[in-house]
Coordinates of C-alpha atoms and ligand atoms in Angstrom, one line a residue:
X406 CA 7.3 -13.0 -107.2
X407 CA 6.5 -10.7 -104.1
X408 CA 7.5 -7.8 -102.9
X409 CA 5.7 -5.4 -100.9
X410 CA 6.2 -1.6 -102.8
X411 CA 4.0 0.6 -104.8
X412 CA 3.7 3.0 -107.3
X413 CA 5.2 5.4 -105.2
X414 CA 8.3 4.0 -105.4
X415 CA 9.5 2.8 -109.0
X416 CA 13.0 1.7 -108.7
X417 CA 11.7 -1.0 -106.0
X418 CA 8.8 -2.6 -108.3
X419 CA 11.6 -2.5 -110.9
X420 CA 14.0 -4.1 -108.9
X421 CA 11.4 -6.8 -107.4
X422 CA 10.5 -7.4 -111.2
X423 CA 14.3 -7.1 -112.4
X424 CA 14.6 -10.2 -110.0
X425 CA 12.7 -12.6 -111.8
X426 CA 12.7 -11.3 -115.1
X427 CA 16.5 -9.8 -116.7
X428 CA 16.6 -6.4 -118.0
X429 CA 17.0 -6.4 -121.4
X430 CA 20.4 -5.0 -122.3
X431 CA 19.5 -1.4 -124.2
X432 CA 22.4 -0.4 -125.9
X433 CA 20.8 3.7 -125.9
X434 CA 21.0 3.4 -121.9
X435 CA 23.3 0.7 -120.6
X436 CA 26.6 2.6 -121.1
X437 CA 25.3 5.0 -119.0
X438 CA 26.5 5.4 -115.5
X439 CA 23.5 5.5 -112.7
X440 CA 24.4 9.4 -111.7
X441 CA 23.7 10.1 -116.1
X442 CA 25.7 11.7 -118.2
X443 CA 26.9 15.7 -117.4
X444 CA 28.1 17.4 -119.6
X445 CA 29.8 20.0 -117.0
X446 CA 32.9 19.7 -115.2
X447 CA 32.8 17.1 -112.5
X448 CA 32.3 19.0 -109.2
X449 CA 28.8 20.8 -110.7
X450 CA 25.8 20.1 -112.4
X451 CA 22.4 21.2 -113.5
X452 CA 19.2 19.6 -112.2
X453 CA 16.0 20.2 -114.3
X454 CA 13.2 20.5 -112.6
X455 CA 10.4 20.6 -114.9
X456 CA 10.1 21.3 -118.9
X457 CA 7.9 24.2 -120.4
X458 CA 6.6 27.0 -119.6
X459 CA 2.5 28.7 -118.3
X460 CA 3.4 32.0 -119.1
X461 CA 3.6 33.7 -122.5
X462 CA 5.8 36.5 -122.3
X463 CA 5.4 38.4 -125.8
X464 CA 9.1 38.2 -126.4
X465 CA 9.3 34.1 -126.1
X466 CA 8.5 30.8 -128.2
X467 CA 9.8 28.7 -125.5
X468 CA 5.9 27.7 -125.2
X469 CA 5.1 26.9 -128.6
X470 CA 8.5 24.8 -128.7
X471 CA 8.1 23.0 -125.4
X472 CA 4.1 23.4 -123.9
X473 CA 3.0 24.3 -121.2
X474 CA 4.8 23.5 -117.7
X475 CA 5.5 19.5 -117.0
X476 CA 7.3 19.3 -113.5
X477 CA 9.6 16.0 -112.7
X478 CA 8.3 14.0 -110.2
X479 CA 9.7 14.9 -106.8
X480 CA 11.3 11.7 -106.0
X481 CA 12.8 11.5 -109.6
X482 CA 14.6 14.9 -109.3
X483 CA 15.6 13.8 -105.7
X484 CA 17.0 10.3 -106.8
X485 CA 19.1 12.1 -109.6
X486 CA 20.5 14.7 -107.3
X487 CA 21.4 11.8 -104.9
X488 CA 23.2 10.6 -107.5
X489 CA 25.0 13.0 -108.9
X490 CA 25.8 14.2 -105.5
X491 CA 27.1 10.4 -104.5
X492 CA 29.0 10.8 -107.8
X493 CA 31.1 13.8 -106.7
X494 CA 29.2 16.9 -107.5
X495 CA 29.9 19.8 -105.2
X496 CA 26.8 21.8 -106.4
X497 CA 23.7 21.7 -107.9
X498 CA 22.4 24.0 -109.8
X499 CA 18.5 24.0 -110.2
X500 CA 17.0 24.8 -113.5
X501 CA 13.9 24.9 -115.6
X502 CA 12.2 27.6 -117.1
X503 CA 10.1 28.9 -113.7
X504 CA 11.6 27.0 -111.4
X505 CA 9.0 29.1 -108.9
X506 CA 6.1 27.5 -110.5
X507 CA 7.5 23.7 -110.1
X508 CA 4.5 21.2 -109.0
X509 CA 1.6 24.4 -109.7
X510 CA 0.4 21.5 -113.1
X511 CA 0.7 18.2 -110.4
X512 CA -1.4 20.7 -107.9
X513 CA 1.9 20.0 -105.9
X514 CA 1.2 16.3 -105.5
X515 CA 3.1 14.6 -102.8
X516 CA 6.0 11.9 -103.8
X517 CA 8.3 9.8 -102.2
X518 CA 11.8 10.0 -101.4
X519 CA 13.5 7.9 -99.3
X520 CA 10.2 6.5 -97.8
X521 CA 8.7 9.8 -96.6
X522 CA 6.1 11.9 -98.3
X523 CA 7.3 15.5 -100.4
X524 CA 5.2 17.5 -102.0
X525 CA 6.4 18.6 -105.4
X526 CA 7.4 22.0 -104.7
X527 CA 9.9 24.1 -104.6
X528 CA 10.3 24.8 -100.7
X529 CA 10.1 21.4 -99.9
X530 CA 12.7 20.5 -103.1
X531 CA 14.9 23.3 -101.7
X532 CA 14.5 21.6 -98.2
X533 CA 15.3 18.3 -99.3
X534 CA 17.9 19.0 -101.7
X535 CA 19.6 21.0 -98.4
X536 CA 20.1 17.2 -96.9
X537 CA 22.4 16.3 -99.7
X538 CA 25.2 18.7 -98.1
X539 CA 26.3 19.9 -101.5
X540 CA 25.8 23.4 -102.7
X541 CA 22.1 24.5 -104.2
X542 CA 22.0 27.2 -106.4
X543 CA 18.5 28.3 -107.4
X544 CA 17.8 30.0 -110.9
X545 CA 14.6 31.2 -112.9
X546 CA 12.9 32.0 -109.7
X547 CA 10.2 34.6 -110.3
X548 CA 9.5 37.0 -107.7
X549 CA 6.3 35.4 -106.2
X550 CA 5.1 35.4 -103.1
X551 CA 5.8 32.1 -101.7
X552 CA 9.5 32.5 -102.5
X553 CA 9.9 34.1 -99.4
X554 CA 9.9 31.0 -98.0
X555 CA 13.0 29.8 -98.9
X556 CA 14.7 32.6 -97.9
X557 CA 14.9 31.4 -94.7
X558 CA 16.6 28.6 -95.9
X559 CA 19.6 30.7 -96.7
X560 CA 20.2 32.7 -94.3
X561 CA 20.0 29.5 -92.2
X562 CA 23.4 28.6 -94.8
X563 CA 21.1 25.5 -95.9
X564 CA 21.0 26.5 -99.6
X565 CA 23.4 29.1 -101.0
X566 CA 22.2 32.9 -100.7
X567 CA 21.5 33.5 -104.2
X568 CA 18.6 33.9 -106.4
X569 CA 18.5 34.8 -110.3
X570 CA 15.2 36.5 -110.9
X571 CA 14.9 37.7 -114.7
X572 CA 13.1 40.9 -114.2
X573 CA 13.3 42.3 -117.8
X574 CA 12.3 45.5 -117.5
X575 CA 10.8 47.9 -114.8
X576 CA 8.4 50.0 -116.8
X577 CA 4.8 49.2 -116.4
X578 CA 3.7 49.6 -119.6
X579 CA 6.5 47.6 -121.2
X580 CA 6.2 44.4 -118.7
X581 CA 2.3 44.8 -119.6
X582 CA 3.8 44.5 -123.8
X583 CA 6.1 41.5 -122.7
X584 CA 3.3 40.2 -120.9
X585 CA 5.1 39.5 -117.7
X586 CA 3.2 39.8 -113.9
X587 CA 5.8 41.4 -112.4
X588 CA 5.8 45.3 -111.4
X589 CA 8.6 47.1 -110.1
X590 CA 7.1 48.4 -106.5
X591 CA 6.4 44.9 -105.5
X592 CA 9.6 43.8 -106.9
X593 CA 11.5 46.0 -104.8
X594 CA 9.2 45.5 -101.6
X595 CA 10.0 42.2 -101.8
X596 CA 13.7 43.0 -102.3
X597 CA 14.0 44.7 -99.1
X598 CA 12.5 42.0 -97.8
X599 CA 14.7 39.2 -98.6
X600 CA 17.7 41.3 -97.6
X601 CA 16.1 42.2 -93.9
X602 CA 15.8 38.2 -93.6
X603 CA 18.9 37.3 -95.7
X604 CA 21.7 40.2 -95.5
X605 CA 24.1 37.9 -97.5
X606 CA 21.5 37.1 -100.7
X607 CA 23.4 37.9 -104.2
X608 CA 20.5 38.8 -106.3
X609 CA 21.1 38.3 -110.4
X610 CA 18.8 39.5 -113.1
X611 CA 18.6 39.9 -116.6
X612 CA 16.9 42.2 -118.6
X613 CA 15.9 43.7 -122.3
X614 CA 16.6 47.1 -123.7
X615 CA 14.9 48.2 -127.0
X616 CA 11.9 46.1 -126.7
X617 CA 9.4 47.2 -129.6
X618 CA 7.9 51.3 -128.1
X619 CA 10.2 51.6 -125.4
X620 CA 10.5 55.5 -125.1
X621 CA 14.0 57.3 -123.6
X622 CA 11.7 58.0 -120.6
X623 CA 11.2 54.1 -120.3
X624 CA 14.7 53.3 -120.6
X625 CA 15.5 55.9 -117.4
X626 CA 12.9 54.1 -115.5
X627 CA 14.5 50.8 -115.9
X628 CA 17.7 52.7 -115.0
X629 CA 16.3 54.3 -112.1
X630 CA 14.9 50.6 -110.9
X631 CA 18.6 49.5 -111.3
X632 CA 19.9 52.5 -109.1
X633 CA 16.9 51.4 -106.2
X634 CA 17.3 47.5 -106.3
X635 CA 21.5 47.6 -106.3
X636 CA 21.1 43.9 -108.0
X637 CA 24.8 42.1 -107.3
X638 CA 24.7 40.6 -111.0
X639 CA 23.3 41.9 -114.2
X640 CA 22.7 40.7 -117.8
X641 CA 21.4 42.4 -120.3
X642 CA 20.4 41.7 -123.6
X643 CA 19.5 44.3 -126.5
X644 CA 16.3 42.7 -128.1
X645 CA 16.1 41.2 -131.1
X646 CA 13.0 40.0 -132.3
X647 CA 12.8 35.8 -132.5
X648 CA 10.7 33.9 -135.4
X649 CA 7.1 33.2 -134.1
X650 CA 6.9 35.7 -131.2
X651 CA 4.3 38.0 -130.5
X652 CA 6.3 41.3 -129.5
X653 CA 7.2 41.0 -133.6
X654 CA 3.8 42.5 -134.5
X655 CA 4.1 45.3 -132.1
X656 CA 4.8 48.5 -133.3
X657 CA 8.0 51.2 -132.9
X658 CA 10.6 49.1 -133.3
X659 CA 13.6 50.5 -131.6
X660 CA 16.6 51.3 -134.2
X661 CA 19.6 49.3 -133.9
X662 CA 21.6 51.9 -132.8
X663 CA 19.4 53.4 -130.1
X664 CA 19.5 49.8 -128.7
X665 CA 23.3 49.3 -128.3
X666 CA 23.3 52.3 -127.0
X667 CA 20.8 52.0 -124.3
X668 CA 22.7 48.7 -123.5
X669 CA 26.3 50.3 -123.2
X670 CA 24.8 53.1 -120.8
X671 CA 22.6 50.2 -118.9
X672 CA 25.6 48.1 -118.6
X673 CA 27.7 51.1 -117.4
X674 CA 25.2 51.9 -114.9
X675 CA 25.6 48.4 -113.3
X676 CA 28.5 47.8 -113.8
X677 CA 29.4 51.4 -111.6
X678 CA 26.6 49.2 -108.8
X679 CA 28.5 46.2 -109.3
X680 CA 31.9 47.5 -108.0
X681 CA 30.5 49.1 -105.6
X682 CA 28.8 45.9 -103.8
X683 CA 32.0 44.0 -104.7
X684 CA 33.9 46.0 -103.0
X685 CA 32.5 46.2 -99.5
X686 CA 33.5 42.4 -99.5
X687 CA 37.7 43.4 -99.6
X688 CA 39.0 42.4 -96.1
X689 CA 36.5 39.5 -95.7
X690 CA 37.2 35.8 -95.9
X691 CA 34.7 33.9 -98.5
X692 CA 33.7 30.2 -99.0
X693 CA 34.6 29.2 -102.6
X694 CA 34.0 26.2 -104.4
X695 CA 37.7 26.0 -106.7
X696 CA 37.0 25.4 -110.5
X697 CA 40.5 25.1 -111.5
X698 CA 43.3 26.4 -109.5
X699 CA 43.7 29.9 -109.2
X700 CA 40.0 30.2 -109.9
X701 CA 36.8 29.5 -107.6
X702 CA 33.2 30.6 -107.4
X703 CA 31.8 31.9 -103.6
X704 CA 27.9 31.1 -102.9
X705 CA 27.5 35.0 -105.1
X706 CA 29.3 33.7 -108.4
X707 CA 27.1 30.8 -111.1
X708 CA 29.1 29.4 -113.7
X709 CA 29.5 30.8 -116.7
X710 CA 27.2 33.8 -116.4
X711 CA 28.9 35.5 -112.9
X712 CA 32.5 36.6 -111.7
X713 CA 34.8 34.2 -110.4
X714 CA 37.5 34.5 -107.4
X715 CA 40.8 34.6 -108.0
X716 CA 43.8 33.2 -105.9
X717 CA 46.9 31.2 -106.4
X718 CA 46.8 27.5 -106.2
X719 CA 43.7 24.7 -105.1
X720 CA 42.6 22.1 -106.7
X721 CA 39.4 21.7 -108.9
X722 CA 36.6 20.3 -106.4
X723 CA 37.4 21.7 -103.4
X724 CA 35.9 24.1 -101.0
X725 CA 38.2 26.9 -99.8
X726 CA 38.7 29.7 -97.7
X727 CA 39.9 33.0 -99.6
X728 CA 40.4 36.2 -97.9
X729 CA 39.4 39.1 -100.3
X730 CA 42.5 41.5 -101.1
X731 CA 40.5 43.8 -104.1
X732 CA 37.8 43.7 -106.3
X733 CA 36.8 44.9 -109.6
X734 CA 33.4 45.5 -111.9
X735 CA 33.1 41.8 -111.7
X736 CA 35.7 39.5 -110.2
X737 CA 37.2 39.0 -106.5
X738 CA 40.9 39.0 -105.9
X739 CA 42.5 37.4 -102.5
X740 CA 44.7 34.6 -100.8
X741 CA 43.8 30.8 -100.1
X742 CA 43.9 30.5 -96.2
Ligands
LIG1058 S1 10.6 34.1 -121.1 FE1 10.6 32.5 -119.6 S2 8.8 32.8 -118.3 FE2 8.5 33.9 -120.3 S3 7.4 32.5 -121.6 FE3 9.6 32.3 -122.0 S4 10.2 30.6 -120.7 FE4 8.3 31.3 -119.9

């Protein structure tokens, strides 16, 4: 046998050894197609990125379940989006649990994708991934630093203009409880900062109300945070403690009640933000990406946890141009041009 390849490149020493020596037939894998198996509609589909997590916010087991961060090698997660992108998908959604911190346990090591050298990072995947001329949709992207750098990358229209940042709270002393790095000054510093670069960036969140000593006084921080950073997407969740994490030793937990209520008022506060952004696009003509017909997603709308845009007719798959009659709390209304 002899082939000239390395360990940079698996799928070629498998193929130079697949040559000489048959695959044995693997009834788990062989039924599977090359793109995998999705288990969402044809035209998207999630890429993980890496599996577990470095940080241990007070509130989580994801950790103790999964480890510490493992990211895919670069040229794995590039082969598989090639794939699936070859097999029809119209948009990749990138996922893991801080897709930010992807590569920080290889110390960023370079890989190999079609012959040339990437460093396992999530610039240079967001780069790369931009080649593949399908949508990119980044999520679990904490507010760090070197995210700036790929905001360029959307307002260039390379990847879509969205990022979903889970802030969970904006109270100092309550972050500091949930253990998370984040405060809300530098969060809305760099804010401002993506939108001066990026006008167009829809920013989603999600965040907890009722975490275990969190006062009425904390609560109308987090509400004044929401009033400052005019996030395009919100979710919020009322907390509820989860077997085997830390925040269930802390004290003053935060009566049921008190909770729903602080989530009805949160969610009424946003959703009041919400309309508003929505509505300065009425009269504008927006990109979607059609679901079924009547219903598409523009580059501001994930599946399944964002609004949609609504129109009559188009056909699951395609890209097409709407023009924005009205808008409500959460969904887009116009014509298919
Ligand atoms: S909430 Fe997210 S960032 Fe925090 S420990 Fe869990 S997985 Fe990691």
């Amino acid at each position: 046998m002899l082939a000239i390849t390395g360990p940079h490149d698996t799928p070629a020493v498998m193929k130079a050894v697949h040559a000489h020596l048959p695959k044995p037939h693997d009834p788990h894998t062989d039924l599977i197609p090359p793109q995998g198996i999705k288990l969402t509609p044809g035209h998207y589909a999630y890429l993980k990125i890496a599996e577990g997590c470095n940080h241990r916010c007070s509130f989580c087991i994801i950790p103790s379940m999964r480890g510490d961060l493992v990211s895919r090698p670069i040229g794995e997660v590039m082969q598989e989006a090639e794939n699936l992108v070859k097999a029809g998908v119209k948009e990749l959604l990138v996922i893991s649990q801080d897709t930010s911190a992807y590569g920080v346990d290889v110390k960023y090591r370079t890989g190999f994708w079609r012959g040339r050298p990437v460093k396992t990072r999530m610039t240079q995947l967001c780069e790369n991934l931009a080649e593949l001329g399908a949508w990119v949709r980044l999520h679990y992207v904490y507010p760090y630093p070197h995210v700036d750098e790929v905001i360029p990358l959307m307002s260039g229209g390379r990847i879509l203009p969205y990022l979903d940042v889970p802030f969970q709270h904006a109270s100092p002393r309550i972050l500091k409880l949930m253990r998370r790095p984040a405060s809300a000054a530098k969060v809305l510093r760099r804010l401002q900062g993506w939108r001066q670069t990026c006008p167009d960036i829809t920013v989603r969140s999600t965040f907890i109300v009722g975490f275990p000593g969190e006062t009425e006084a904390e609560f109308c921080e987090l509400l004044s945070f929401l009033e400052e950073a005019q996030l395009d997407r919100v979710g919020c969740f009322a907390y509820s403690p989860v077997e085997g994490a830390a925040a269930n030793d802390l004290p003053g937990a935060v009566p049921e009640e008190v909770k729903n209520l602080r989530k009805e008022k949160f969610m009424l506060t946003q959703a009041r933000i919400s309309a508003q952004r929505l509505k300065r696009k009425v009269g504008k003509t927006v990109r979607v990406l059609v679901d079924e017909p009547g219903v598409g997603r523009s580059s501001a709308d994930a599946p399944e946890i964002d609004g949609v845009v609504r129109f009559s007719g188009g056909r699951a798959g395609e890209f097409r141009d709407v023009t924005i009659d009205r808008a409500d709390q959460h969904d887009l209304y116009g014509r298919l041009q």
